[in-house]
Amino acid sequence: MSARVGSSAVLPCDWRNVSSSHPHVEWRTISETVLEREGEELYQGEGYEDRVDVPEDKLLKGNCSLVLKNIRPGDAGVYESFLLQSRRVLIQTVELSVDVLVENLRTFHHLLNFYMDVTCNVIRSSVTWSTQPRFLLPAADLLYGDADFILQQDVAPAHSARATSTWFKDQGTPVLNQPANSPDLNPIGSLWGTVRRKMRYAGPNTAGELKATIRATWALNT
């Protein structure tokens, strides 16, 4: 099954074919416990706090489906549910794929606004960095939550300026080290190339016109 980043999913599980008067269910990935439920007692694994549940009332009726909320890219993988008795009984195996590209148009718009504001405020490598908390940090929080990530960007002057580097260090945001003229490993670079080619003859004259032209051109590619 598949789900979008930020959405919820229900991973199916039904234990009614297994004899049990007091169901104790466990959901696991290959490497960690996601959830355990036995009556009112609930354990949520690290990184899944307040995001997973097997409702007690449904569990007692034979439905051990896992409710997973606020899905993150790192949630993709194989999940297995077990009924814990004198031995562990496998109930269900579910593979979850996470659709990052489609759902994260909203996230991309955060980043799009961020880079547009940076581009429109660059004056000899001096950038209005108030745009960073407004767009970059909310986008990173939506994509990764508390998980670690590395920011990838090119070596444009606005990105490699001292003020930029200092801001990232202060925020504890690791940036991928890329030497000058290195191959562009970021697939968004190709899309930006398409956007630039389509904007070539638009000729915006103000920051507002530039932003509107970028948005209109982007809409033609999505």
mmCIF file of N, CA and C in Angstrom, residues 23-153:
data_model
loop_
_atom_site.group_PDB
_atom_site.id
_atom_site.type_symbol
_atom_site.label_atom_id
_atom_site.label_comp_id
_atom_site.label_asym_id
_atom_site.label_seq_id
_atom_site.Cartn_x
_atom_site.Cartn_y
_atom_site.Cartn_z
ATOM 1 N N PRO A 23 -6.088 -10.593 23.540
ATOM 2 C CA PRO A 23 -5.135 -10.271 22.475
ATOM 3 C C PRO A 23 -4.043 -9.295 22.902
ATOM 4 N N HIS A 24 -2.829 -9.669 22.565
ATOM 5 C CA HIS A 24 -1.652 -8.830 22.784
ATOM 6 C C HIS A 24 -0.959 -8.724 21.439
ATOM 7 N N VAL A 25 -1.041 -7.544 20.803
ATOM 8 C CA VAL A 25 -0.561 -7.388 19.442
ATOM 9 C C VAL A 25 0.729 -6.574 19.420
ATOM 10 N N GLU A 26 1.574 -6.934 18.493
ATOM 11 C CA GLU A 26 2.817 -6.191 18.276
ATOM 12 C C GLU A 26 2.965 -5.908 16.784
ATOM 13 N N TRP A 27 3.355 -4.670 16.465
ATOM 14 C CA TRP A 27 3.710 -4.284 15.095
ATOM 15 C C TRP A 27 5.199 -3.978 15.080
ATOM 16 N N ARG A 28 5.892 -4.519 14.065
ATOM 17 C CA ARG A 28 7.334 -4.333 13.952
ATOM 18 C C ARG A 28 7.733 -4.012 12.513
ATOM 19 N N THR A 29 8.860 -3.333 12.386
ATOM 20 C CA THR A 29 9.570 -3.288 11.112
ATOM 21 C C THR A 29 10.711 -4.300 11.220
ATOM 22 N N ILE A 30 11.559 -4.338 10.227
ATOM 23 C CA ILE A 30 12.675 -5.275 10.271
ATOM 24 C C ILE A 30 13.590 -4.991 11.450
ATOM 25 N N SER A 31 13.699 -3.727 11.835
ATOM 26 C CA SER A 31 14.709 -3.351 12.825
ATOM 27 C C SER A 31 14.175 -2.877 14.167
ATOM 28 N N GLU A 32 12.858 -2.622 14.281
ATOM 29 C CA GLU A 32 12.394 -2.018 15.526
ATOM 30 C C GLU A 32 10.919 -2.311 15.785
ATOM 31 N N THR A 33 10.559 -2.169 17.052
ATOM 32 C CA THR A 33 9.158 -2.281 17.450
ATOM 33 C C THR A 33 8.464 -0.949 17.214
ATOM 34 N N VAL A 34 7.344 -1.009 16.521
ATOM 35 C CA VAL A 34 6.557 0.194 16.242
ATOM 36 C C VAL A 34 5.523 0.413 17.335
ATOM 37 N N LEU A 35 4.851 -0.685 17.732
ATOM 38 C CA LEU A 35 3.769 -0.561 18.705
ATOM 39 C C LEU A 35 3.501 -1.907 19.356
ATOM 40 N N GLU A 36 3.097 -1.857 20.620
ATOM 41 C CA GLU A 36 2.519 -3.013 21.309
ATOM 42 C C GLU A 36 1.255 -2.545 22.010
ATOM 43 N N ARG A 37 0.232 -3.391 21.937
ATOM 44 C CA ARG A 37 -1.023 -3.081 22.616
ATOM 45 C C ARG A 37 -1.520 -4.339 23.319
ATOM 46 N N GLU A 38 -1.778 -4.211 24.629
ATOM 47 C CA GLU A 38 -2.402 -5.282 25.409
ATOM 48 C C GLU A 38 -3.393 -4.628 26.350
ATOM 49 N N GLY A 39 -4.662 -4.722 26.004
ATOM 50 C CA GLY A 39 -5.676 -4.038 26.790
ATOM 51 C C GLY A 39 -5.456 -2.538 26.740
ATOM 52 N N GLU A 40 -5.436 -1.911 27.917
ATOM 53 C CA GLU A 40 -5.228 -0.469 27.979
ATOM 54 C C GLU A 40 -3.758 -0.091 27.857
ATOM 55 N N GLU A 41 -2.878 -1.070 28.015
ATOM 56 C CA GLU A 41 -1.444 -0.783 27.974
ATOM 57 C C GLU A 41 -0.984 -0.616 26.524
ATOM 58 N N LEU A 42 -0.313 0.493 26.274
ATOM 59 C CA LEU A 42 0.124 0.820 24.925
ATOM 60 C C LEU A 42 1.577 1.256 24.954
ATOM 61 N N TYR A 43 2.383 0.663 24.071
ATOM 62 C CA TYR A 43 3.768 1.090 23.896
ATOM 63 C C TYR A 43 3.937 1.570 22.464
ATOM 64 N N GLN A 44 4.487 2.778 22.309
ATOM 65 C CA GLN A 44 4.778 3.336 20.992
ATOM 66 C C GLN A 44 6.284 3.458 20.851
ATOM 67 N N GLY A 45 6.827 2.889 19.773
ATOM 68 C CA GLY A 45 8.260 2.874 19.574
ATOM 69 C C GLY A 45 8.849 4.258 19.362
ATOM 70 N N GLU A 46 10.164 4.344 19.511
ATOM 71 C CA GLU A 46 10.860 5.614 19.336
ATOM 72 C C GLU A 46 10.665 6.138 17.916
ATOM 73 N N GLY A 47 10.270 7.383 17.823
ATOM 74 C CA GLY A 47 9.996 7.985 16.528
ATOM 75 C C GLY A 47 8.549 7.830 16.091
ATOM 76 N N TYR A 48 7.794 7.000 16.823
ATOM 77 C CA TYR A 48 6.381 6.782 16.485
ATOM 78 C C TYR A 48 5.446 7.343 17.556
ATOM 79 N N GLU A 49 6.004 8.002 18.559
ATOM 80 C CA GLU A 49 5.190 8.527 19.646
ATOM 81 C C GLU A 49 4.097 9.454 19.112
ATOM 82 N N ASP A 50 2.882 9.220 19.597
ATOM 83 C CA ASP A 50 1.707 10.023 19.225
ATOM 84 C C ASP A 50 1.350 9.908 17.750
ATOM 85 N N ARG A 51 1.912 8.902 17.049
ATOM 86 C CA ARG A 51 1.600 8.741 15.627
ATOM 87 C C ARG A 51 1.000 7.383 15.301
ATOM 88 N N VAL A 52 1.063 6.429 16.232
ATOM 89 C CA VAL A 52 0.568 5.081 15.936
ATOM 90 C C VAL A 52 -0.410 4.616 17.016
ATOM 91 N N ASP A 53 -1.343 3.753 16.598
ATOM 92 C CA ASP A 53 -2.300 3.194 17.553
ATOM 93 C C ASP A 53 -2.975 1.981 16.939
ATOM 94 N N VAL A 54 -3.347 1.059 17.796
ATOM 95 C CA VAL A 54 -4.308 0.001 17.487
ATOM 96 C C VAL A 54 -5.422 0.194 18.507
ATOM 97 N N PRO A 55 -6.540 0.794 18.117
ATOM 98 C CA PRO A 55 -7.591 1.100 19.100
ATOM 99 C C PRO A 55 -8.025 -0.140 19.875
ATOM 100 N N GLU A 56 -8.117 0.020 21.190
ATOM 101 C CA GLU A 56 -8.412 -1.121 22.063
ATOM 102 C C GLU A 56 -9.752 -1.764 21.725
ATOM 103 N N ASP A 57 -10.777 -0.943 21.469
ATOM 104 C CA ASP A 57 -12.097 -1.503 21.201
ATOM 105 C C ASP A 57 -12.112 -2.345 19.929
ATOM 106 N N LYS A 58 -11.365 -1.903 18.919
ATOM 107 C CA LYS A 58 -11.306 -2.668 17.671
ATOM 108 C C LYS A 58 -10.470 -3.925 17.837
ATOM 109 N N LEU A 59 -9.404 -3.822 18.636
ATOM 110 C CA LEU A 59 -8.561 -4.996 18.861
ATOM 111 C C LEU A 59 -9.359 -6.128 19.507
ATOM 112 N N LEU A 60 -10.215 -5.803 20.453
ATOM 113 C CA LEU A 60 -11.016 -6.822 21.138
ATOM 114 C C LEU A 60 -12.015 -7.493 20.190
ATOM 115 N N LYS A 61 -12.338 -6.822 19.079
ATOM 116 C CA LYS A 61 -13.264 -7.386 18.099
ATOM 117 C C LYS A 61 -12.542 -8.112 16.967
ATOM 118 N N GLY A 62 -11.200 -8.185 17.063
ATOM 119 C CA GLY A 62 -10.443 -8.923 16.061
ATOM 120 C C GLY A 62 -9.704 -8.066 15.057
ATOM 121 N N ASN A 63 -9.846 -6.737 15.160
ATOM 122 C CA ASN A 63 -9.198 -5.831 14.209
ATOM 123 C C ASN A 63 -7.925 -5.280 14.846
ATOM 124 N N CYS A 64 -6.781 -5.733 14.370
ATOM 125 C CA CYS A 64 -5.506 -5.284 14.923
ATOM 126 C C CYS A 64 -4.786 -4.341 13.964
ATOM 127 N N SER A 65 -5.551 -3.675 13.097
ATOM 128 C CA SER A 65 -4.960 -2.764 12.107
ATOM 129 C C SER A 65 -4.213 -1.628 12.792
ATOM 130 N N LEU A 66 -3.075 -1.261 12.200
ATOM 131 C CA LEU A 66 -2.230 -0.195 12.739
ATOM 132 C C LEU A 66 -2.605 1.125 12.085
ATOM 133 N N VAL A 67 -2.938 2.107 12.900
ATOM 134 C CA VAL A 67 -3.196 3.461 12.420
ATOM 135 C C VAL A 67 -1.890 4.241 12.528
ATOM 136 N N LEU A 68 -1.389 4.704 11.396
ATOM 137 C CA LEU A 68 -0.131 5.453 11.342
ATOM 138 C C LEU A 68 -0.435 6.855 10.837
ATOM 139 N N LYS A 69 -0.139 7.864 11.656
ATOM 140 C CA LYS A 69 -0.471 9.258 11.331
ATOM 141 C C LYS A 69 0.787 10.050 10.981
ATOM 142 N N ASN A 70 0.556 11.191 10.343
ATOM 143 C CA ASN A 70 1.631 12.114 10.006
ATOM 144 C C ASN A 70 2.815 11.374 9.382
ATOM 145 N N ILE A 71 2.550 10.684 8.298
ATOM 146 C CA ILE A 71 3.539 9.803 7.674
ATOM 147 C C ILE A 71 4.740 10.598 7.179
ATOM 148 N N ARG A 72 5.924 10.005 7.402
ATOM 149 C CA ARG A 72 7.191 10.610 7.008
ATOM 150 C C ARG A 72 7.861 9.728 5.960
ATOM 151 N N PRO A 73 8.787 10.289 5.190
ATOM 152 C CA PRO A 73 9.493 9.464 4.202
ATOM 153 C C PRO A 73 10.155 8.235 4.812
ATOM 154 N N GLY A 74 10.691 8.381 6.023
ATOM 155 C CA GLY A 74 11.370 7.263 6.678
ATOM 156 C C GLY A 74 10.453 6.148 7.135
ATOM 157 N N ASP A 75 9.131 6.362 7.046
ATOM 158 C CA ASP A 75 8.184 5.318 7.451
ATOM 159 C C ASP A 75 8.036 4.229 6.396
ATOM 160 N N ALA A 76 8.561 4.452 5.206
ATOM 161 C CA ALA A 76 8.459 3.438 4.150
ATOM 162 C C ALA A 76 9.178 2.163 4.569
ATOM 163 N N GLY A 77 8.585 1.019 4.251
ATOM 164 C CA GLY A 77 9.211 -0.255 4.587
ATOM 165 C C GLY A 77 8.191 -1.349 4.784
ATOM 166 N N VAL A 78 8.669 -2.488 5.282
ATOM 167 C CA VAL A 78 7.818 -3.650 5.522
ATOM 168 C C VAL A 78 7.448 -3.697 7.000
ATOM 169 N N TYR A 79 6.162 -3.830 7.267
ATOM 170 C CA TYR A 79 5.640 -3.912 8.630
ATOM 171 C C TYR A 79 5.022 -5.294 8.840
ATOM 172 N N GLU A 80 5.231 -5.851 10.023
ATOM 173 C CA GLU A 80 4.648 -7.151 10.364
ATOM 174 C C GLU A 80 3.902 -7.045 11.688
ATOM 175 N N SER A 81 2.744 -7.676 11.741
ATOM 176 C CA SER A 81 1.984 -7.712 12.978
ATOM 177 C C SER A 81 2.008 -9.124 13.549
ATOM 178 N N PHE A 82 2.102 -9.195 14.879
ATOM 179 C CA PHE A 82 2.171 -10.482 15.573
ATOM 180 C C PHE A 82 1.175 -10.485 16.718
ATOM 181 N N LEU A 83 0.644 -11.660 16.989
ATOM 182 C CA LEU A 83 -0.128 -11.878 18.202
ATOM 183 C C LEU A 83 0.798 -12.569 19.179
ATOM 184 N N LEU A 84 1.004 -11.962 20.345
ATOM 185 C CA LEU A 84 1.948 -12.480 21.322
ATOM 186 C C LEU A 84 1.205 -13.363 22.312
ATOM 187 N N GLN A 85 1.497 -14.653 22.243
ATOM 188 C CA GLN A 85 0.915 -15.623 23.176
ATOM 189 C C GLN A 85 2.082 -16.348 23.838
ATOM 190 N N SER A 86 1.983 -17.673 23.972
ATOM 191 C CA SER A 86 3.134 -18.428 24.451
ATOM 192 C C SER A 86 4.251 -18.384 23.416
ATOM 193 N N ARG A 87 3.861 -18.097 22.184
ATOM 194 C CA ARG A 87 4.822 -17.866 21.105
ATOM 195 C C ARG A 87 4.304 -16.719 20.236
ATOM 196 N N ARG A 88 5.189 -16.170 19.437
ATOM 197 C CA ARG A 88 4.816 -15.059 18.564
ATOM 198 C C ARG A 88 4.197 -15.613 17.286
ATOM 199 N N VAL A 89 2.957 -15.202 16.982
ATOM 200 C CA VAL A 89 2.241 -15.686 15.806
ATOM 201 C C VAL A 89 2.144 -14.554 14.783
ATOM 202 N N LEU A 90 2.697 -14.775 13.598
ATOM 203 C CA LEU A 90 2.632 -13.759 12.542
ATOM 204 C C LEU A 90 1.207 -13.661 12.012
ATOM 205 N N ILE A 91 0.682 -12.441 11.982
ATOM 206 C CA ILE A 91 -0.679 -12.226 11.501
ATOM 207 C C ILE A 91 -0.683 -11.635 10.096
ATOM 208 N N GLN A 92 0.087 -10.585 9.894
ATOM 209 C CA GLN A 92 -0.002 -9.845 8.641
ATOM 210 C C GLN A 92 1.340 -9.215 8.298
ATOM 211 N N THR A 93 1.661 -9.190 7.013
ATOM 212 C CA THR A 93 2.828 -8.463 6.504
ATOM 213 C C THR A 93 2.331 -7.421 5.509
ATOM 214 N N VAL A 94 2.745 -6.171 5.722
ATOM 215 C CA VAL A 94 2.291 -5.064 4.878
ATOM 216 C C VAL A 94 3.507 -4.247 4.455
ATOM 217 N N GLU A 95 3.616 -3.973 3.165
ATOM 218 C CA GLU A 95 4.681 -3.101 2.686
ATOM 219 C C GLU A 95 4.097 -1.715 2.411
ATOM 220 N N LEU A 96 4.691 -0.720 3.039
ATOM 221 C CA LEU A 96 4.228 0.654 2.893
ATOM 222 C C LEU A 96 5.234 1.442 2.065
ATOM 223 N N SER A 97 4.751 2.052 0.996
ATOM 224 C CA SER A 97 5.576 2.985 0.235
ATOM 225 C C SER A 97 5.058 4.392 0.497
ATOM 226 N N VAL A 98 5.974 5.352 0.536
ATOM 227 C CA VAL A 98 5.615 6.726 0.863
ATOM 228 C C VAL A 98 5.833 7.595 -0.360
ATOM 229 N N ASP A 99 4.768 8.244 -0.794
ATOM 230 C CA ASP A 99 4.806 9.102 -1.974
ATOM 231 C C ASP A 99 5.278 10.484 -1.557
ATOM 232 N N VAL A 100 6.567 10.744 -1.790
ATOM 233 C CA VAL A 100 7.140 12.023 -1.395
ATOM 234 C C VAL A 100 6.897 13.086 -2.449
ATOM 235 N N LEU A 101 7.044 12.758 -3.707
ATOM 236 C CA LEU A 101 7.024 13.760 -4.764
ATOM 237 C C LEU A 101 5.665 14.400 -4.940
ATOM 238 N N VAL A 102 4.593 13.603 -4.896
ATOM 239 C CA VAL A 102 3.264 14.157 -5.158
ATOM 240 C C VAL A 102 2.778 15.006 -3.997
ATOM 241 N N GLU A 103 2.813 14.452 -2.799
ATOM 242 C CA GLU A 103 2.285 15.175 -1.650
ATOM 243 C C GLU A 103 3.106 16.417 -1.355
ATOM 244 N N ASN A 104 4.385 16.362 -1.635
ATOM 245 C CA ASN A 104 5.230 17.447 -1.188
ATOM 246 C C ASN A 104 5.324 18.601 -2.152
ATOM 247 N N LEU A 105 4.336 18.723 -3.059
ATOM 248 C CA LEU A 105 4.217 19.986 -3.770
ATOM 249 C C LEU A 105 4.007 21.110 -2.761
ATOM 250 N N ARG A 106 3.249 20.808 -1.698
ATOM 251 C CA ARG A 106 3.049 21.812 -0.662
ATOM 252 C C ARG A 106 4.383 22.131 0.012
ATOM 253 N N THR A 107 5.179 21.106 0.316
ATOM 254 C CA THR A 107 6.487 21.326 0.903
ATOM 255 C C THR A 107 7.388 22.055 -0.072
ATOM 256 N N PHE A 108 7.331 21.651 -1.350
ATOM 257 C CA PHE A 108 8.153 22.323 -2.345
ATOM 258 C C PHE A 108 7.801 23.798 -2.434
ATOM 259 N N HIS A 109 6.517 24.121 -2.247
ATOM 260 C CA HIS A 109 6.127 25.518 -2.311
ATOM 261 C C HIS A 109 6.779 26.314 -1.185
ATOM 262 N N HIS A 110 6.981 25.679 0.002
ATOM 263 C CA HIS A 110 7.734 26.343 1.057
ATOM 264 C C HIS A 110 9.138 26.679 0.558
ATOM 265 N N LEU A 111 9.791 25.667 -0.042
ATOM 266 C CA LEU A 111 11.145 25.867 -0.518
ATOM 267 C C LEU A 111 11.183 26.821 -1.703
ATOM 268 N N LEU A 112 10.170 26.731 -2.560
ATOM 269 C CA LEU A 112 10.096 27.632 -3.704
ATOM 270 C C LEU A 112 10.016 29.074 -3.233
ATOM 271 N N ASN A 113 9.140 29.322 -2.254
ATOM 272 C CA ASN A 113 9.028 30.677 -1.725
ATOM 273 C C ASN A 113 10.338 31.132 -1.091
ATOM 274 N N PHE A 114 10.993 30.190 -0.389
ATOM 275 C CA PHE A 114 12.273 30.502 0.255
ATOM 276 C C PHE A 114 13.310 30.932 -0.774
ATOM 277 N N TYR A 115 13.485 30.132 -1.819
ATOM 278 C CA TYR A 115 14.513 30.449 -2.798
ATOM 279 C C TYR A 115 14.150 31.668 -3.652
ATOM 280 N N MET A 116 12.851 31.864 -3.873
ATOM 281 C CA MET A 116 12.462 33.070 -4.605
ATOM 282 C C MET A 116 12.783 34.314 -3.792
ATOM 283 N N ASP A 117 12.490 34.283 -2.484
ATOM 284 C CA ASP A 117 12.773 35.441 -1.654
ATOM 285 C C ASP A 117 14.272 35.684 -1.547
ATOM 286 N N VAL A 118 15.043 34.600 -1.456
ATOM 287 C CA VAL A 118 16.495 34.755 -1.416
ATOM 288 C C VAL A 118 16.991 35.375 -2.710
ATOM 289 N N THR A 119 16.518 34.819 -3.843
ATOM 290 C CA THR A 119 16.950 35.326 -5.146
ATOM 291 C C THR A 119 16.613 36.802 -5.306
ATOM 292 N N CYS A 120 15.434 37.180 -4.848
ATOM 293 C CA CYS A 120 14.988 38.560 -5.041
ATOM 294 C C CYS A 120 15.630 39.533 -4.060
ATOM 295 N N ASN A 121 16.352 39.014 -3.037
ATOM 296 C CA ASN A 121 16.946 39.898 -2.038
ATOM 297 C C ASN A 121 18.469 39.813 -2.004
ATOM 298 N N VAL A 122 19.052 39.152 -3.006
ATOM 299 C CA VAL A 122 20.504 39.048 -3.047
ATOM 300 C C VAL A 122 21.105 40.373 -3.537
ATOM 301 N N ILE A 123 21.962 40.929 -2.742
ATOM 302 C CA ILE A 123 22.691 42.140 -3.144
ATOM 303 C C ILE A 123 24.155 41.927 -2.739
ATOM 304 N N ARG A 124 24.992 41.545 -3.708
ATOM 305 C CA ARG A 124 26.400 41.274 -3.444
ATOM 306 C C ARG A 124 26.568 40.252 -2.331
ATOM 307 N N SER A 125 25.858 39.160 -2.430
ATOM 308 C CA SER A 125 25.910 38.050 -1.471
ATOM 309 C C SER A 125 25.303 38.389 -0.116
ATOM 310 N N SER A 126 24.642 39.537 -0.014
ATOM 311 C CA SER A 126 23.938 39.869 1.216
ATOM 312 C C SER A 126 22.487 39.471 1.049
ATOM 313 N N VAL A 127 22.001 38.607 1.951
ATOM 314 C CA VAL A 127 20.686 38.011 1.779
ATOM 315 C C VAL A 127 19.806 38.317 2.982
ATOM 316 N N THR A 128 18.535 38.533 2.741
ATOM 317 C CA THR A 128 17.575 38.722 3.828
ATOM 318 C C THR A 128 17.230 37.352 4.402
ATOM 319 N N TRP A 129 17.880 36.962 5.487
ATOM 320 C CA TRP A 129 17.732 35.594 5.984
ATOM 321 C C TRP A 129 16.503 35.389 6.848
ATOM 322 N N SER A 130 15.645 36.406 6.933
ATOM 323 C CA SER A 130 14.370 36.175 7.621
ATOM 324 C C SER A 130 13.532 35.151 6.891
ATOM 325 N N THR A 131 13.854 34.882 5.604
ATOM 326 C CA THR A 131 13.103 33.884 4.847
ATOM 327 C C THR A 131 13.409 32.473 5.318
ATOM 328 N N GLN A 132 14.555 32.263 5.950
ATOM 329 C CA GLN A 132 14.933 30.909 6.363
ATOM 330 C C GLN A 132 13.929 30.313 7.360
ATOM 331 N N PRO A 133 13.667 30.985 8.505
ATOM 332 C CA PRO A 133 12.702 30.407 9.439
ATOM 333 C C PRO A 133 11.303 30.304 8.858
ATOM 334 N N ARG A 134 10.938 31.195 7.929
ATOM 335 C CA ARG A 134 9.580 31.227 7.394
ATOM 336 C C ARG A 134 9.302 30.064 6.457
ATOM 337 N N PHE A 135 10.293 29.608 5.701
ATOM 338 C CA PHE A 135 10.037 28.616 4.671
ATOM 339 C C PHE A 135 10.878 27.345 4.805
ATOM 340 N N LEU A 136 12.188 27.504 4.964
ATOM 341 C CA LEU A 136 13.037 26.319 4.979
ATOM 342 C C LEU A 136 12.763 25.431 6.183
ATOM 343 N N LEU A 137 12.693 26.018 7.369
ATOM 344 C CA LEU A 137 12.484 25.215 8.568
ATOM 345 C C LEU A 137 11.113 24.534 8.592
ATOM 346 N N PRO A 138 10.013 25.221 8.230
ATOM 347 C CA PRO A 138 8.727 24.512 8.173
ATOM 348 C C PRO A 138 8.720 23.370 7.165
ATOM 349 N N ALA A 139 9.395 23.556 6.029
ATOM 350 C CA ALA A 139 9.440 22.495 5.030
ATOM 351 C C ALA A 139 10.212 21.296 5.553
ATOM 352 N N ALA A 140 11.338 21.542 6.211
ATOM 353 C CA ALA A 140 12.131 20.448 6.770
ATOM 354 C C ALA A 140 11.351 19.719 7.862
ATOM 355 N N ASP A 141 10.604 20.480 8.667
ATOM 356 C CA ASP A 141 9.822 19.855 9.730
ATOM 357 C C ASP A 141 8.723 18.977 9.154
ATOM 358 N N LEU A 142 8.085 19.431 8.070
ATOM 359 C CA LEU A 142 7.035 18.646 7.438
ATOM 360 C C LEU A 142 7.591 17.364 6.827
ATOM 361 N N LEU A 143 8.762 17.470 6.212
ATOM 362 C CA LEU A 143 9.358 16.309 5.551
ATOM 363 C C LEU A 143 9.933 15.298 6.531
ATOM 364 N N TYR A 144 10.659 15.780 7.542
ATOM 365 C CA TYR A 144 11.471 14.879 8.357
ATOM 366 C C TYR A 144 11.121 14.851 9.829
ATOM 367 N N GLY A 145 10.325 15.802 10.311
ATOM 368 C CA GLY A 145 10.015 15.818 11.728
ATOM 369 C C GLY A 145 11.283 15.959 12.545
ATOM 370 N N ASP A 146 11.487 15.023 13.499
ATOM 371 C CA ASP A 146 12.677 15.057 14.350
ATOM 372 C C ASP A 146 13.829 14.256 13.769
ATOM 373 N N ALA A 147 13.627 13.649 12.606
ATOM 374 C CA ALA A 147 14.678 12.822 12.015
ATOM 375 C C ALA A 147 15.810 13.694 11.462
ATOM 376 N N ASP A 148 17.005 13.105 11.379
ATOM 377 C CA ASP A 148 18.154 13.823 10.833
ATOM 378 C C ASP A 148 18.044 13.939 9.317
ATOM 379 N N PHE A 149 18.595 14.992 8.768
ATOM 380 C CA PHE A 149 18.625 15.165 7.321
ATOM 381 C C PHE A 149 19.836 16.001 6.957
ATOM 382 N N ILE A 150 20.224 15.954 5.692
ATOM 383 C CA ILE A 150 21.312 16.772 5.164
ATOM 384 C C ILE A 150 20.744 17.615 4.032
ATOM 385 N N LEU A 151 20.980 18.918 4.093
ATOM 386 C CA LEU A 151 20.487 19.818 3.063
ATOM 387 C C LEU A 151 21.425 19.792 1.861
ATOM 388 N N GLN A 152 20.851 19.636 0.677
ATOM 389 C CA GLN A 152 21.638 19.702 -0.550
ATOM 390 C C GLN A 152 21.246 20.942 -1.331
ATOM 391 N N GLN A 153 22.233 21.722 -1.719
ATOM 392 C CA GLN A 153 22.002 22.895 -2.538
ATOM 393 C C GLN A 153 23.239 23.093 -3.407
#
